[in-house]
Each structure stands twice: as C-alpha cells, then as structure tokens.
C-alpha cells in the first residue's frame, strides 16, 4: 500500500473553523484600510529571482538561505516564490508608472514563502498584509503608518508594544559600518559563523542576529544613533512628536535594524511577549532608495507588513475569538410537498441576504434536527407538508429559550434578520 501524501512541511491547511477567524480578520482589515484611503494591489506569487536579490540584498537571511528558488525548466529562467511583498509592489509600481501623478497608498495581502525552520509562529508558507505609501518623504506618513496600526490593534483587542529606531541616511550608515567592523574585528573570538561571514559584507546584519550568544556583544556595539546627520535626526524627532500628539506609546530600540537591506531612516516593530520567541507581529519602515534601486525614478517610500498567523495567535490569547460566521437558518423538511417548498423557501431567504443551509439526504425530522443543531445555525426552519400547504414555515430557535412560531415566509425573513 502506498503512503498517504501529506502537506509540505511548514505549510498549513486552513480548515473551516480556522478560516472563520481568517475571514473575520480579513473583513476587519479591509474596512480598516478603506478608512485610511489605501487601495489594494495584487501581484504574482512568482517573480524573477533577481528582483529579490536586488531589493532585499544578497547578504540577508532571506536571500542567502530562505528563498524557494527554482529554474523554470521550460525556458531556463530562475524564478522565486515571493518571500515578502515590498519588492513585488515596487516592481509593479515602476513597471506601470503608478507614481506619474503623485504619491500612492497601497496594500496587498497573501502567502509568502521562506525556507525557515518551522515552529510556532514561523512557517514556510505564511501570510502577510502589507501597506506601502509611495511618493511621500515626510515623517507625517511614517506616523500615519504607525497610528493606523495602533487603530487596528484596538479593533482586534490586542496590545503589542511599539519599538522604533532610525537607520539614518547613507553617510551615517557608512561611518557606522566602519566602526562596527572595527568593533567586531576586535571581538572576533565571540562571533558565530554567520557573523564571521558577514563581518565585512554586511556588518549591520550581525546586530539583527537571533543567536543568544551574540546578544551581549551586540548590546555594547557602536550605535548608529551616534552617527546620525541633522536631517535624519529631525525626521526622527518629528515622527516622535507626531506619535506623542496621537497618544501612541513607543520605545526607542537602537538595536532595531530589520532583516532587509532596503530600509533607511524610520524602522519600527510591533512586538508582544505573549507568543514566545516569535514576538514580532508587524514590522516596517522607510525605504527611500528602493524605487531607484529597482530602476524607477527616485521616489521616497515607507511601509510595513504584518504576519497574519502571529496576529491571529495573539487575538486568540485574548480569549474571545473573532466572531465566527454561522448560518442564520438550517432548513429541515420531510414530505413530498415539503421537499418542493423547501427549495423555494431557501431561495427566498437567501435572496433576502440570509445564510441558509438546506438539509440534504432525507431522514426523519428527529435526525434532521440533530444536524440542524450541529450546523451552529441560529434557527431551524421546519417545513412539513402542513406548512407547505399553507406556504408557511415553523421557526425554532436553536439558541436561547424563545418559543417555536409558525409564520409566512415574508415574516420569517423579519424574524431571522433580527439579532
Ligand atoms: P523574524 O525576525 O521573526 O524572522 P522578519 O524580520 O524576517 O521576522 P519581516 O520580513 O519583517 O519578518 O516580515 C514581517 C512580518 O511577517 C513579521 O513581523 C512576522 O510577523 C511575519 N513573518 C515573517 N516571517 C514569518 C514566518 N516564517 N512565519 C510566520 N510569520 C512570519
Ligand atoms: Mg525572518
């Protein structure tokens, strides 16, 4: 006998109970984005490998060891399953000249793929909602991105905390880089293998290390904050003032550098201590150089991405699940005339916008009522030949203590629409 085929490691099925929570979350997110004037953009899941190498940086965790890259055997092209959404968004914005008439507020959502070690909160296919504000240079849009996150957390009933930092501009990063290299060279014996390798190619990334053995060394490393030029400092100050004015609490974390190369100036993360090691639920910042780096006319940009699996896990810890969608009615029917009328009743109720499950497969009223209960529907709509002859239905509430009533279809709609 052959073995059953299972899903790919680190890639999860989303079964109906979980999908209820996802749908509830997605509905909240869509409305939240609409209220902030962001518009959706959908890009392909596959891109040319070169896009991610150029956008994310060759010496990063993602590009060095996490990408699902393969050669399309039909034409020899190297393709990659997208590991994140910003590179594709910027590629599409340049390709279609979306910035020709000014800044754009965009969002995307969907699966991302990274070949990481699967564990709670870390998967090989995971899902992000991401927001990109392209063409805006000021700290006001950085503040908007953060304020809107805070708004969403309120709505979801969760309380991650905000860490911010600034990476400054090119000159400051160069000076900081030289100091970092000198510092790590002086402590070569403490560096792990990743850090040794990155010492000269990308020393900033060493600060992003998750290796506990590196934490003390990183904590005492030269700070980028000490190299910043006035313009970047003013930008950072203005952002902080806007956050305070909007009542957003934050902590400045000078070690926050983010795992992707394209960031400059503002970076931020929303973190929680309720999910174990995978505590970052949302991360983002400014990436003013990326549009030009990918071949577009220079344009400032900022954005963030949140991990849906981690956010939903955090929502679960608050104890109250996002309200699942339940059917309004389950139609129970037995008898020839009743069976025929049940189809009409279902069509009428659905036409009025109600969610209706019609019993299929026959059986006694008793056995059908068991199915009605199990369906989680709010009401059983019972149709026997008596009801069919009178073109009426009996409504039996499946929750609470209200009495069963027999009514015309039109009145049944009113009943079912009430809470
Ligand atoms: P981490 O430091 O946890 O690896 P990251 O810096 O690689 O995160 P980003 O590229 O900034 O993550 O992605 C934004 C968000 O997407 C993260 O904050 C997290 O919530 C989520 N995320 C990233 N990688 C994964 C993954 N493998 N599985 C689940 N969620 C993820
Ligand atoms: Mg990562």
XYZ file of C-alpha atoms and ligand atoms in Angstrom, residues 66 114 116 122 210, ligand 2:
6
model
C 15.313 31.209 2.832
C 10.534 31.291 3.270
C 12.918 28.530 7.597
C 7.239 30.543 11.936
C 18.922 35.902 16.940
Mg 12.981 36.264 9.311
